[in-house]
Tab-separated table of C-alpha atoms and ligand atoms in Angstrom:
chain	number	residue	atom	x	y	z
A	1	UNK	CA	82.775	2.292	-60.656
A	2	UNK	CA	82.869	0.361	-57.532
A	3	UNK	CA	81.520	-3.011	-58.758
A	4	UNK	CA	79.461	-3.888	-55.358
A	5	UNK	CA	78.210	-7.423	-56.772
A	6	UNK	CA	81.768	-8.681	-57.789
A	7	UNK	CA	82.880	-7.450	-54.584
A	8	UNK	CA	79.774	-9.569	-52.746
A	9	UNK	CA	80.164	-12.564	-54.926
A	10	UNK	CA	83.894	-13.141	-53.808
A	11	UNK	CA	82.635	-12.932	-50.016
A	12	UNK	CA	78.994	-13.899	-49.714
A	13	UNK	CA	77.646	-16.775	-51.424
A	14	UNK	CA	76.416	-16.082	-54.613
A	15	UNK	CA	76.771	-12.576	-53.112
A	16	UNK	CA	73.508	-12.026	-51.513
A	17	UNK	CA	71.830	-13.239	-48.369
A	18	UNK	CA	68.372	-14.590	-49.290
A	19	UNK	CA	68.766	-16.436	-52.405
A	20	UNK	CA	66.365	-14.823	-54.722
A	21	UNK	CA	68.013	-11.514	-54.269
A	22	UNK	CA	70.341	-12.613	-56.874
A	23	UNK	CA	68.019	-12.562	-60.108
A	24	UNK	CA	68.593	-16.228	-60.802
A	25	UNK	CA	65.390	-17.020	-62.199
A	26	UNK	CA	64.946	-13.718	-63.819
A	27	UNK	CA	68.907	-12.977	-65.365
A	28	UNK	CA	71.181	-10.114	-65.019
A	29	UNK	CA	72.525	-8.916	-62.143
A	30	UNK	CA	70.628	-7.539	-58.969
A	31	UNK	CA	70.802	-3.643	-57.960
A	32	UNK	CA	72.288	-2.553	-54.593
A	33	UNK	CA	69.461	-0.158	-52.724
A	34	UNK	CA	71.156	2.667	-50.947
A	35	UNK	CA	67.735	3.570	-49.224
A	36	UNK	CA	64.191	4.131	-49.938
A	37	UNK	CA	61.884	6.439	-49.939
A	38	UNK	CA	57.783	5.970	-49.767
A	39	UNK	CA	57.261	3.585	-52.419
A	40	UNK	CA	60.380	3.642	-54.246
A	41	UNK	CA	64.194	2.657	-54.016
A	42	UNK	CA	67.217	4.655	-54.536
A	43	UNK	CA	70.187	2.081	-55.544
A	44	UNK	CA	73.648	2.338	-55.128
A	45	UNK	CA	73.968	3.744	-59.199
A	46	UNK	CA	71.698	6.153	-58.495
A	47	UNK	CA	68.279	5.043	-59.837
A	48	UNK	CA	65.100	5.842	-58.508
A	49	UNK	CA	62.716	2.712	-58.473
A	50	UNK	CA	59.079	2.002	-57.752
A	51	UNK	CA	59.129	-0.773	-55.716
A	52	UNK	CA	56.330	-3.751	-55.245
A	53	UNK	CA	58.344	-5.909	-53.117
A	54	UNK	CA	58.337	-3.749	-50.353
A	55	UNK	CA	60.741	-5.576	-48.312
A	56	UNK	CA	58.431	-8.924	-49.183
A	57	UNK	CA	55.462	-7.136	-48.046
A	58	UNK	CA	57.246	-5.830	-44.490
A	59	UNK	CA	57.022	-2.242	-45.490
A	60	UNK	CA	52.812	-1.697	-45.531
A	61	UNK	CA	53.724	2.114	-45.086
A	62	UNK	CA	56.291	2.631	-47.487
A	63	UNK	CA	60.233	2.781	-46.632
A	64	UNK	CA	61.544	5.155	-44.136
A	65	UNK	CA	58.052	6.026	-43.029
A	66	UNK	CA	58.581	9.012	-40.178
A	67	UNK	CA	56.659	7.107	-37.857
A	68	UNK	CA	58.790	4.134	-37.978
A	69	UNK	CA	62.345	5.994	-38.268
A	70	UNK	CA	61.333	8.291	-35.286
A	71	UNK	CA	60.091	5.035	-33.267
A	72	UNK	CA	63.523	3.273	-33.770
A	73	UNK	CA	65.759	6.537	-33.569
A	74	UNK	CA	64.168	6.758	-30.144
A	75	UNK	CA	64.251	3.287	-28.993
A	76	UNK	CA	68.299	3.070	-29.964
A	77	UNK	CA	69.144	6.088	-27.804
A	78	UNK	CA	68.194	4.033	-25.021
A	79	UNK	CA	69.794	0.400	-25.596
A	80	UNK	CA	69.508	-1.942	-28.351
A	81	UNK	CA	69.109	-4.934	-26.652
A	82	UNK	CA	69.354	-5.858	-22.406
A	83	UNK	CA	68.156	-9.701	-22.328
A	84	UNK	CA	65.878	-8.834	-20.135
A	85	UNK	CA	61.943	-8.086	-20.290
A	86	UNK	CA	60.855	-4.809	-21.606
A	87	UNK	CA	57.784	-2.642	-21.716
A	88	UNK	CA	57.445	-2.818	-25.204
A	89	UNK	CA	56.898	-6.582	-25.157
A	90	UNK	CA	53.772	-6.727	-23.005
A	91	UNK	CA	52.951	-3.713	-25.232
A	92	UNK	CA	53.068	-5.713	-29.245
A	93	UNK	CA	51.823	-9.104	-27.334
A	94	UNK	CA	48.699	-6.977	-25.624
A	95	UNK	CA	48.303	-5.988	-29.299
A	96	UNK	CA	48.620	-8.571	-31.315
A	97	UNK	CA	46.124	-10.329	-28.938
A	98	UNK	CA	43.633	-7.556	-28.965
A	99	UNK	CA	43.605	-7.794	-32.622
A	100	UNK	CA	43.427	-11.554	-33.274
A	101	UNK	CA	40.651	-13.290	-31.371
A	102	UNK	CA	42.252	-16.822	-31.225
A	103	UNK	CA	45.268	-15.157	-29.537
A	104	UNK	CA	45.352	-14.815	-26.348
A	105	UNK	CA	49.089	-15.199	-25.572
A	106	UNK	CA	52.207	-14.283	-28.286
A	107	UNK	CA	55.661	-15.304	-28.158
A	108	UNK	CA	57.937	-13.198	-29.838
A	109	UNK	CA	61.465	-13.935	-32.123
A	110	UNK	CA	63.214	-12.555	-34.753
A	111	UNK	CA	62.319	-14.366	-38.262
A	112	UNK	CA	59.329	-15.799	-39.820
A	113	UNK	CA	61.129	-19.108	-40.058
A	114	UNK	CA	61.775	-19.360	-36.491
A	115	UNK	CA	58.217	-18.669	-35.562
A	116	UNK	CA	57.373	-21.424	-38.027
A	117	UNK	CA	59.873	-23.583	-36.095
A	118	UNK	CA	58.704	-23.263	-33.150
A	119	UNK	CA	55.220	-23.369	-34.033
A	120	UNK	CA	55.923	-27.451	-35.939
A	121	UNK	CA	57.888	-27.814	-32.180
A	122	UNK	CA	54.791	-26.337	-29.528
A	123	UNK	CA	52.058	-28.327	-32.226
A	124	UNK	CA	54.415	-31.646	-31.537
A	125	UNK	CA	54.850	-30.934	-27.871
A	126	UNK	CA	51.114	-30.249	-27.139
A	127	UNK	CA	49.800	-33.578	-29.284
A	128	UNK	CA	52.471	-35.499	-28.590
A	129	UNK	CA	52.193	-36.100	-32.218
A	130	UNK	CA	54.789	-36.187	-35.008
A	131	UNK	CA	53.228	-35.829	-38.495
A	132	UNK	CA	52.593	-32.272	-40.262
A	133	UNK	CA	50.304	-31.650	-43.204
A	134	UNK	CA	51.573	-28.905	-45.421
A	135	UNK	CA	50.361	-27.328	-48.668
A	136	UNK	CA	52.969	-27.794	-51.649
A	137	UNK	CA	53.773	-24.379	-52.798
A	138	UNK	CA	53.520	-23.155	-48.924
A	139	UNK	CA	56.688	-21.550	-47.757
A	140	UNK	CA	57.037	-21.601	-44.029
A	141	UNK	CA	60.471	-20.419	-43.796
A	142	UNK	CA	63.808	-22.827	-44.445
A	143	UNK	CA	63.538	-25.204	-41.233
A	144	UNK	CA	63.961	-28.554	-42.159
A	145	UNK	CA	60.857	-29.994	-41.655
A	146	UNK	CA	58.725	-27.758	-43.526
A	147	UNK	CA	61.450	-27.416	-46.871
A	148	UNK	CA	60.094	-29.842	-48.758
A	149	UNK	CA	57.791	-28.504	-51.772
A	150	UNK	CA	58.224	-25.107	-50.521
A	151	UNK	CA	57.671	-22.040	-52.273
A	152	UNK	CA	59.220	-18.858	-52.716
A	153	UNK	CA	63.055	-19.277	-53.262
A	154	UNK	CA	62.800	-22.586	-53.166
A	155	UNK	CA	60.366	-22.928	-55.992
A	156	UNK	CA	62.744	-20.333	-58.043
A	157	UNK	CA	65.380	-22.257	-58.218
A	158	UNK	CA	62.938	-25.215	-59.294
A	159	UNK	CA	64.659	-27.555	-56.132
A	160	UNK	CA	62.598	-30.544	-54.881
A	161	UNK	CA	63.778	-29.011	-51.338
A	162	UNK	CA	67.185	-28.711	-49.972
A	163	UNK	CA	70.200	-30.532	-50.051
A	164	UNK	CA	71.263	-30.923	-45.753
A	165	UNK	CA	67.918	-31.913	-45.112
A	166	UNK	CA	67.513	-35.501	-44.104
A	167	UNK	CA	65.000	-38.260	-45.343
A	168	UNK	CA	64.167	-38.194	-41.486
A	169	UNK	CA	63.672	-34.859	-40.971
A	170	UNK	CA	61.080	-34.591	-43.444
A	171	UNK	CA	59.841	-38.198	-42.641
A	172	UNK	CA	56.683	-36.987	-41.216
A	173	UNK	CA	55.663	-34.367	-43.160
A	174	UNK	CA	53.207	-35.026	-45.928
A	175	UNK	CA	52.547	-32.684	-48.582
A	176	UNK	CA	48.918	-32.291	-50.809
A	177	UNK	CA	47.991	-29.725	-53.459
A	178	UNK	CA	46.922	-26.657	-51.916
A	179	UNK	CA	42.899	-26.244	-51.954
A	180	UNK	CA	42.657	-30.218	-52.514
A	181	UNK	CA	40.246	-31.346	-49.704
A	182	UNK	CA	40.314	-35.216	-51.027
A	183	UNK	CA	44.183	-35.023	-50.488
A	184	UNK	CA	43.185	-33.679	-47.429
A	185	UNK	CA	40.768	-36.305	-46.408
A	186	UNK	CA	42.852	-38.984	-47.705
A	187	UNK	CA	46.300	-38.104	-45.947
A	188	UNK	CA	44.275	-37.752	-42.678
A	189	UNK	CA	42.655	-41.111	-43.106
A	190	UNK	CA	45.440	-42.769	-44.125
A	191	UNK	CA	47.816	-41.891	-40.943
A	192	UNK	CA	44.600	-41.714	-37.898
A	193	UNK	CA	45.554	-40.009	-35.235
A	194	UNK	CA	49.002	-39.185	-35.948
A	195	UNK	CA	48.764	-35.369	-37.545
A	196	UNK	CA	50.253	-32.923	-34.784
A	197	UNK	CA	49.534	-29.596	-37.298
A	198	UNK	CA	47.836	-29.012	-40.477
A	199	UNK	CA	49.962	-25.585	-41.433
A	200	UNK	CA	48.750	-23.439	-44.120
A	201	UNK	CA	49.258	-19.730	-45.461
A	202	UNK	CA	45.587	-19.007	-45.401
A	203	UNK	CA	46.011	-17.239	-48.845
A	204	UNK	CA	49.259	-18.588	-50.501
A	205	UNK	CA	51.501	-16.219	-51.713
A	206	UNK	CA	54.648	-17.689	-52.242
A	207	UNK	CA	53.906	-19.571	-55.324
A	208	UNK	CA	52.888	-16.246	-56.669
A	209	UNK	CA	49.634	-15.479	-55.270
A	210	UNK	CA	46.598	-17.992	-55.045
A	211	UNK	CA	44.129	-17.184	-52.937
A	212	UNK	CA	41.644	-20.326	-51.121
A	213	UNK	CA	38.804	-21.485	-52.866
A	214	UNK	CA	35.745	-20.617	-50.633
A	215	UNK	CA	34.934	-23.113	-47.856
A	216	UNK	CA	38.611	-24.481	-47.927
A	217	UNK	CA	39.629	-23.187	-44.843
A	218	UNK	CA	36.731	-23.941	-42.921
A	219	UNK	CA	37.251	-27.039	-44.252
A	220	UNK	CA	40.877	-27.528	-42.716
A	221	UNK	CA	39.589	-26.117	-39.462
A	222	UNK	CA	36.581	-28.521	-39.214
A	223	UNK	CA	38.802	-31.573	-39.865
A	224	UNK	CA	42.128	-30.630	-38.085
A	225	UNK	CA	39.158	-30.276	-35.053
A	226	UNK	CA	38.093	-33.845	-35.723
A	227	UNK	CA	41.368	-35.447	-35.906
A	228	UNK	CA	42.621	-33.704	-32.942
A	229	UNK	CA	45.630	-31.901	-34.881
A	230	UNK	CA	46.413	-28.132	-34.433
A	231	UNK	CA	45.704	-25.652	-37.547
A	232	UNK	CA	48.390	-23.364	-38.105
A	233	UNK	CA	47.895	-20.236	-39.856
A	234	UNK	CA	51.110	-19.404	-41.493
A	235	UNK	CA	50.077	-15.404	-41.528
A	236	UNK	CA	53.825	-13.941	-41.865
A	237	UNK	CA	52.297	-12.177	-44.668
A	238	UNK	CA	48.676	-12.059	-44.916
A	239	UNK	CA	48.699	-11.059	-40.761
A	240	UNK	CA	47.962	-7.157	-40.455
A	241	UNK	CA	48.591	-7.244	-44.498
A	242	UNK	CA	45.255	-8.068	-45.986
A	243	UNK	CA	43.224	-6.598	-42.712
A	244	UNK	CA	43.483	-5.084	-39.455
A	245	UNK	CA	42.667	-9.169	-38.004
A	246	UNK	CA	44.747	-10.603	-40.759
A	247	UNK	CA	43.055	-13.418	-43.031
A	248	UNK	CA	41.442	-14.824	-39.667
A	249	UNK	CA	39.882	-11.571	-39.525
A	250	UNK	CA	38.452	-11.697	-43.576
A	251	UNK	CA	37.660	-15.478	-43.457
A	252	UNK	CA	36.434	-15.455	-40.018
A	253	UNK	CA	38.057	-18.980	-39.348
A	254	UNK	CA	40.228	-19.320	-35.489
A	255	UNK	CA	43.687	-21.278	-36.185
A	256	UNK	CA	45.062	-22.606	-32.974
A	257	UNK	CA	48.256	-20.952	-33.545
A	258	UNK	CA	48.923	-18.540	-35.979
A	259	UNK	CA	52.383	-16.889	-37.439
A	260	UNK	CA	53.520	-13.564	-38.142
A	261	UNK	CA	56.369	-11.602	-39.255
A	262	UNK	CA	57.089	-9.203	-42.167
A	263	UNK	CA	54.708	-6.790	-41.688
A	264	UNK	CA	54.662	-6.552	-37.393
A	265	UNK	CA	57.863	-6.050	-37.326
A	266	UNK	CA	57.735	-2.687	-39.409
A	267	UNK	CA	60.582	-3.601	-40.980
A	268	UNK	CA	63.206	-4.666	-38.839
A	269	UNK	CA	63.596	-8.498	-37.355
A	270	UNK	CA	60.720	-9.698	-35.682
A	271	UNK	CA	57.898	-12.349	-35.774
A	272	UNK	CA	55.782	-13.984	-33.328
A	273	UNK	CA	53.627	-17.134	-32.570
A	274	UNK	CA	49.995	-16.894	-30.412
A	275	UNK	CA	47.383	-18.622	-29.779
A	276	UNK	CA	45.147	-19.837	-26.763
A	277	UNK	CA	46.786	-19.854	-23.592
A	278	UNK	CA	46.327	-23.184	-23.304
A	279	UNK	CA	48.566	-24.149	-26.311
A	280	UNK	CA	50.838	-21.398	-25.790
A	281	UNK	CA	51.492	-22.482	-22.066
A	282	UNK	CA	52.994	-25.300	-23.114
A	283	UNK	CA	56.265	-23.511	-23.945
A	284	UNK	CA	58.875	-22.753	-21.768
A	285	UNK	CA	59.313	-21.526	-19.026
A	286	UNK	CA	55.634	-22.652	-17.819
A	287	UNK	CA	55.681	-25.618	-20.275
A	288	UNK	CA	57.570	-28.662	-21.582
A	289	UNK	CA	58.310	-27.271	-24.910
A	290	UNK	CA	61.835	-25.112	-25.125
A	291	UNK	CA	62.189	-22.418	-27.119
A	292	UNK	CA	64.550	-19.081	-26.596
A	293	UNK	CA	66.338	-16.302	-28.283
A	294	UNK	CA	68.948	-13.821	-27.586
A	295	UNK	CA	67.347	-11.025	-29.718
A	296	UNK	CA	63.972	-11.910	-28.718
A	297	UNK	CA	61.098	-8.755	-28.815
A	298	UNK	CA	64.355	-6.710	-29.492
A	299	UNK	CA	64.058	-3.122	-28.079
A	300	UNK	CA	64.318	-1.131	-31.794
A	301	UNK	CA	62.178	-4.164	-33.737
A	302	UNK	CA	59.337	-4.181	-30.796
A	303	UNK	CA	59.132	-0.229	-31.311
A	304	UNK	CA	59.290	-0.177	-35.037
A	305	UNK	CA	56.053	-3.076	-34.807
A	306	UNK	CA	54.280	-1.231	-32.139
A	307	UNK	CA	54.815	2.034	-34.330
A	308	UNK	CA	53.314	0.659	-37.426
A	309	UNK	CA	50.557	-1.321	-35.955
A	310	UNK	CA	49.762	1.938	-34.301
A	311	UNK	CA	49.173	3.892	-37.481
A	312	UNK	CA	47.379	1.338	-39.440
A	313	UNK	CA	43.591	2.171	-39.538
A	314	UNK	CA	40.773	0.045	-40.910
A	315	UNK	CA	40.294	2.996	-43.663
A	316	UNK	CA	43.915	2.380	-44.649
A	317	UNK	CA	43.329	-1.375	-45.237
A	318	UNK	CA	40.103	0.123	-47.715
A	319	UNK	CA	42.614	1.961	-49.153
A	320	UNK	CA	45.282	-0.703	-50.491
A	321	UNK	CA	42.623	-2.639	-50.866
A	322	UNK	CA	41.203	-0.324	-53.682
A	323	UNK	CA	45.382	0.279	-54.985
A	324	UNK	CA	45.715	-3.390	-55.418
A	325	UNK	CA	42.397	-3.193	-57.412
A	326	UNK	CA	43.789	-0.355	-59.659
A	327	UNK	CA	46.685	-2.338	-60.228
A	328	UNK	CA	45.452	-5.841	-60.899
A	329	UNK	CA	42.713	-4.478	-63.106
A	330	UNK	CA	45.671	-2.595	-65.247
A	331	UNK	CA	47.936	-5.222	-65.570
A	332	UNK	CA	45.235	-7.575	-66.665
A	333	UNK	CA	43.942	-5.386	-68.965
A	334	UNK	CA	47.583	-3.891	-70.448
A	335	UNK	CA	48.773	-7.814	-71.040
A	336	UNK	CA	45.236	-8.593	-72.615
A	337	UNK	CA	46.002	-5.686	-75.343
A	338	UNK	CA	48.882	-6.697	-76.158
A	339	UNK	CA	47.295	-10.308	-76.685
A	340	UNK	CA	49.242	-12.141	-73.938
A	341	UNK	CA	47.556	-14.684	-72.069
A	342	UNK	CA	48.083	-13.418	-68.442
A	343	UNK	CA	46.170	-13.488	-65.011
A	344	UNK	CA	46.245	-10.727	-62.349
A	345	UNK	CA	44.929	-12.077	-59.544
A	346	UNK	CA	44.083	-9.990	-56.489
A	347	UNK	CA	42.899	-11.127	-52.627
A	348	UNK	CA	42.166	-8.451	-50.380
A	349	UNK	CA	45.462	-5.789	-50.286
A	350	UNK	CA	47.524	-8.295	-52.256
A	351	UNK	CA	48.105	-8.443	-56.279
A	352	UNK	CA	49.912	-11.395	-58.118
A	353	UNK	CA	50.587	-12.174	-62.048
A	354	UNK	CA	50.942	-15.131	-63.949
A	355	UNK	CA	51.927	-15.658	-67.172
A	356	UNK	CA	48.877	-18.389	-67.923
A	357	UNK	CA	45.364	-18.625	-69.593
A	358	UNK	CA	43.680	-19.566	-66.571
A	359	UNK	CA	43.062	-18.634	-63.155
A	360	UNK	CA	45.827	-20.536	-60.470
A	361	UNK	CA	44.905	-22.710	-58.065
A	362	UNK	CA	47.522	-24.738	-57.036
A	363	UNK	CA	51.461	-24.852	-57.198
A	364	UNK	CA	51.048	-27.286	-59.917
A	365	UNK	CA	49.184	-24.844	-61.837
A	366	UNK	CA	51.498	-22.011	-60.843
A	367	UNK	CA	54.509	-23.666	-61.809
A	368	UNK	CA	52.748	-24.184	-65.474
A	369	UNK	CA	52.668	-20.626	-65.834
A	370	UNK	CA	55.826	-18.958	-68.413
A	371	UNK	CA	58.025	-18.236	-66.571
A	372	UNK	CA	60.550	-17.003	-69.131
A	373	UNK	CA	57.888	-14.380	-70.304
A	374	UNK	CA	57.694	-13.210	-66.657
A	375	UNK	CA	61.554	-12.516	-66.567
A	376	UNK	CA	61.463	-10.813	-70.146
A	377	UNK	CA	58.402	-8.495	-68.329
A	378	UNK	CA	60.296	-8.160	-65.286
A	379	UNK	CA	63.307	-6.468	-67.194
A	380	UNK	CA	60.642	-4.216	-69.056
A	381	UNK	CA	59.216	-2.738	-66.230
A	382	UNK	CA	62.627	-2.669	-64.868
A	383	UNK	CA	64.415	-0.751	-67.464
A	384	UNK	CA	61.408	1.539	-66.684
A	385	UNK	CA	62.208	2.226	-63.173
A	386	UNK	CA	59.491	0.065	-61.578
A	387	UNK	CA	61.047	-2.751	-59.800
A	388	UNK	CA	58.560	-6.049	-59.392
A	389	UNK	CA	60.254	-9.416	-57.877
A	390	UNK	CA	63.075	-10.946	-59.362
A	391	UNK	CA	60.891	-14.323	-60.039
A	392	UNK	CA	57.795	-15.510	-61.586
A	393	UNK	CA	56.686	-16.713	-57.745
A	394	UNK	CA	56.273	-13.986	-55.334
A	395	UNK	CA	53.025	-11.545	-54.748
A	396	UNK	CA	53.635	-7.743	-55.643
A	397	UNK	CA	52.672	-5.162	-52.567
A	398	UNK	CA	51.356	-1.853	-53.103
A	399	UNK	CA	51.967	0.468	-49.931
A	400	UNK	CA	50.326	2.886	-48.510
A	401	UNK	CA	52.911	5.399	-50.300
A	402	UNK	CA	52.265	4.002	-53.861
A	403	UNK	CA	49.897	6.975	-55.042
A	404	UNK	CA	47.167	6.882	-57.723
A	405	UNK	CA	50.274	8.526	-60.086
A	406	UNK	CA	52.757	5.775	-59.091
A	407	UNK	CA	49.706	3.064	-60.335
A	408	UNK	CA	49.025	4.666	-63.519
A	409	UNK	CA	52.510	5.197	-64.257
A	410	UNK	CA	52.937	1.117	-63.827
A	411	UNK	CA	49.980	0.935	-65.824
A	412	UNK	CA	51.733	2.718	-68.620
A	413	UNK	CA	54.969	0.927	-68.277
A	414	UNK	CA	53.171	-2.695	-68.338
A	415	UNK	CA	51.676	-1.917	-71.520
A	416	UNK	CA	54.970	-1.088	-72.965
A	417	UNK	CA	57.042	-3.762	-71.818
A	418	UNK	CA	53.551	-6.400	-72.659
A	419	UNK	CA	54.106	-5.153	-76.197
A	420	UNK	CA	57.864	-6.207	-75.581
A	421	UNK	CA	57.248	-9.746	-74.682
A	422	UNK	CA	54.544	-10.193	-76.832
A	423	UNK	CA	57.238	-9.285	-80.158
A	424	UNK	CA	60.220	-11.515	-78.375
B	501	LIG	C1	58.597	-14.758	-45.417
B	501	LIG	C2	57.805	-15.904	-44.934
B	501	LIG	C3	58.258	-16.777	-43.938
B	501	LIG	C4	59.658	-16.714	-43.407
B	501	LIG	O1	59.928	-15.534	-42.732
B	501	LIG	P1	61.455	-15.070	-42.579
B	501	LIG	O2	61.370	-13.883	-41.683
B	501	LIG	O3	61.939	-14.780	-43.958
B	501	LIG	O4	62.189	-16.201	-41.962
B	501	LIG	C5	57.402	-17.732	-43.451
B	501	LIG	N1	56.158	-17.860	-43.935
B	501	LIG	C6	55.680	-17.057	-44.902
B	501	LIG	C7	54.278	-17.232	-45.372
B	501	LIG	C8	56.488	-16.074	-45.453
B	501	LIG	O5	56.032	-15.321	-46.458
């Protein structure tokens, strides 16, 4: 058979490109999707998977979703890309703005990580600061600034950051345990005046999934407010994931620019920044602050966003809401039986697991949690045919195509592949 992985690993490094594609924290060798279908993935050797990664949480609809494929079909016939404005634009920004009340102007580009980077840029150029405060276990995307205790890949592969990133460019960016106001208070006071962004994924979920103790991000707004520093909501997952308004919308606390990706692009490259005008104006071409891109609000990725945004009601958000319940519930309760010491945490539409007696609150905590009896779980469920992420750090995320079936069926596989670990 045509081995694809040998093939990628003797032209792509490592032969995949996004690290933790490539199963390093959880073994073997990854599958090869040839396309999928609702909530589940047909690979290359023809198996049919249920899949909770969902494209990282990008696919809130399920793959291939009619809506979506029509959207894009439609969009191609005309052009791909002009470098020039399009309707479509004014049409996601109007949007995105109409659903977020502390945005009132967007700027759009083509990956989470460049949003971030231009959001650490705009937050510099509008203080005329240089510090940023992040949360360790926080991924913001792999600019250098921000890859210093980062989550995600980075905290797979258990590296302090990156190797290419210099002392200086991470020179003023301090790092604090996530829901840790006295680390809060004390890296404020100790550096007065010189924060330029406090950035934070206002429910983390990319040190698996830990949600913010209550009052913590009120908190961060009422101090970022009194030191004069932006708050950046790092949203590129929560952001028309966990609610129509994203977690500003659940929490009801305004950042002063807020991040999004994954999910608003419906699947194909695109995130954004916004905020109030009067931040936002300080980017080029009206402001100081230069920032551009080729592929920017791309003609297919602007109608695949518009698309799903378009279909999403508030009853859907009720729904996942009530699948991640289902879910959570019967993992916690399938690892309990067979006497493993596991949490199944849930916030809003999202579900997470750790392999831990107690509840996570902090990457700390999260990176205490076994992570070798996550990878013997993950090839359980995977030799099942239900596909969870390849490491012990990422959040699961049921779709609106994962039926009550597809649940129960999980629930059913967990308890086998629990009773799996548990002998090992
Ligand atoms: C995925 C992610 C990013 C990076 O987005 P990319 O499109 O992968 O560059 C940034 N922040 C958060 C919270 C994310 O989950």
């Amino acid at each position: 058979m045509d081995d694809l992985f040998a093939r990628a690993r003797r032209r792509i490094p490592g032969g995949v490109n996004s690290p933790v594609r490539a199963f390093g924290s959880v073994g073997g060798e990854p599958f090869f999707t040839a396309r999928g279908e609702g909530a589940h993935l047909v690979t290359e050797d023809g198996r049919r998977l249920l899949d909770y990664v969902q494209s990282w949480g990008a696919s809130i609809l399920g793959h291939a979703h009619p809506v979506v494929v029509e959207a894009v079909q439609r969009a191609a016939a005309d052009g791909t890309s002009f470098g020039t404005p399009t309707r479509r634009e004014v049409e996601l920004a109007e949007t995105v703005a109409d659903r977020i009340p502390s945005v009132e102007k967007v700027r759009l580009v083509s990956s989470g990580t460049e949003a971030a980077m231009t959001a650490v840029r705009l937050a510099r150029g509008a203080t005329g600061r240089a510090k940023l405060l992040k949360f360790a276990g926080c991924y913001h995307g792999h600019l250098d600034a921000l890859l210093v205790a980062a989550g995600s890949g980075v905290a797979t592969l258990g590296l302090p950051g990156s190797a290419g990133v210099t002392p200086g460019a991470v020179a003023d960016t301090v790092v604090v345990p996530f829901n840790d106001r006295k680390a809060v208070d004390a890296a404020l006071d100790r550096h007065p005046g010189e924060f330029a962004a406090l950035l934070v994924e206002p429910v983390a979920a990319n040190m698996g999934l830990v949600p913010p103790a209550p009052g913590f991000l009120e908190f961060l707004r009422e101090r970022a407010t009194a030191h004069g520093a932006l708050l950046v909501f790092d949203e590129v997952i929560t952001g028309f994931r966990i609610g129509p308004a994203g977690a500003q919308g659940r929490f009801a606390v305004a950042a002063d620019v807020s991040i999004y990706g994954k999910v608003l692009g419906g699947g194909l490259p695109l995130a954004a920044l916004g905020g109030p005008a009067a931040v936002m104006d300080e980017l080029a071409p009206l402001g100081p602050v230069y920032q551009a891109g080729t592929l920017s609000g791309n003609p297919l990725a602007t109608a695949a966003g518009l698309a799903v945004l378009g279909a999403l009601t508030d009853d859907h958000y009720a729904e996942l809401e009530r699948r991640a319940t289902t879910l959570t519930t019967g993992l916690a309760a399938a690892l309990a039986d067979a006497g493993i010491a596991a949490q199944a945490p849930r916030a809003f539409t999202l579900a997470g697991l750790f392999f831990r007696p107690d509840p996570v609150t902090d990457y700390a905590e999260a990176q205490a949690a076994d992570a070798a009896a996550y990878a013997r779980f993950f090839h359980g469920m995977l030799d099942r045919g239900v596909y969870l992420a390849p490491s012990a750090f990422e959040t699961m995320f049921p779709s609106l195509a994962h039926t009550d079936d597809d649940i129960a069926r999980t629930i059913e596989c967990a308890a086998e592949a629990a009773r799996d670990v548990a002998r090992a």
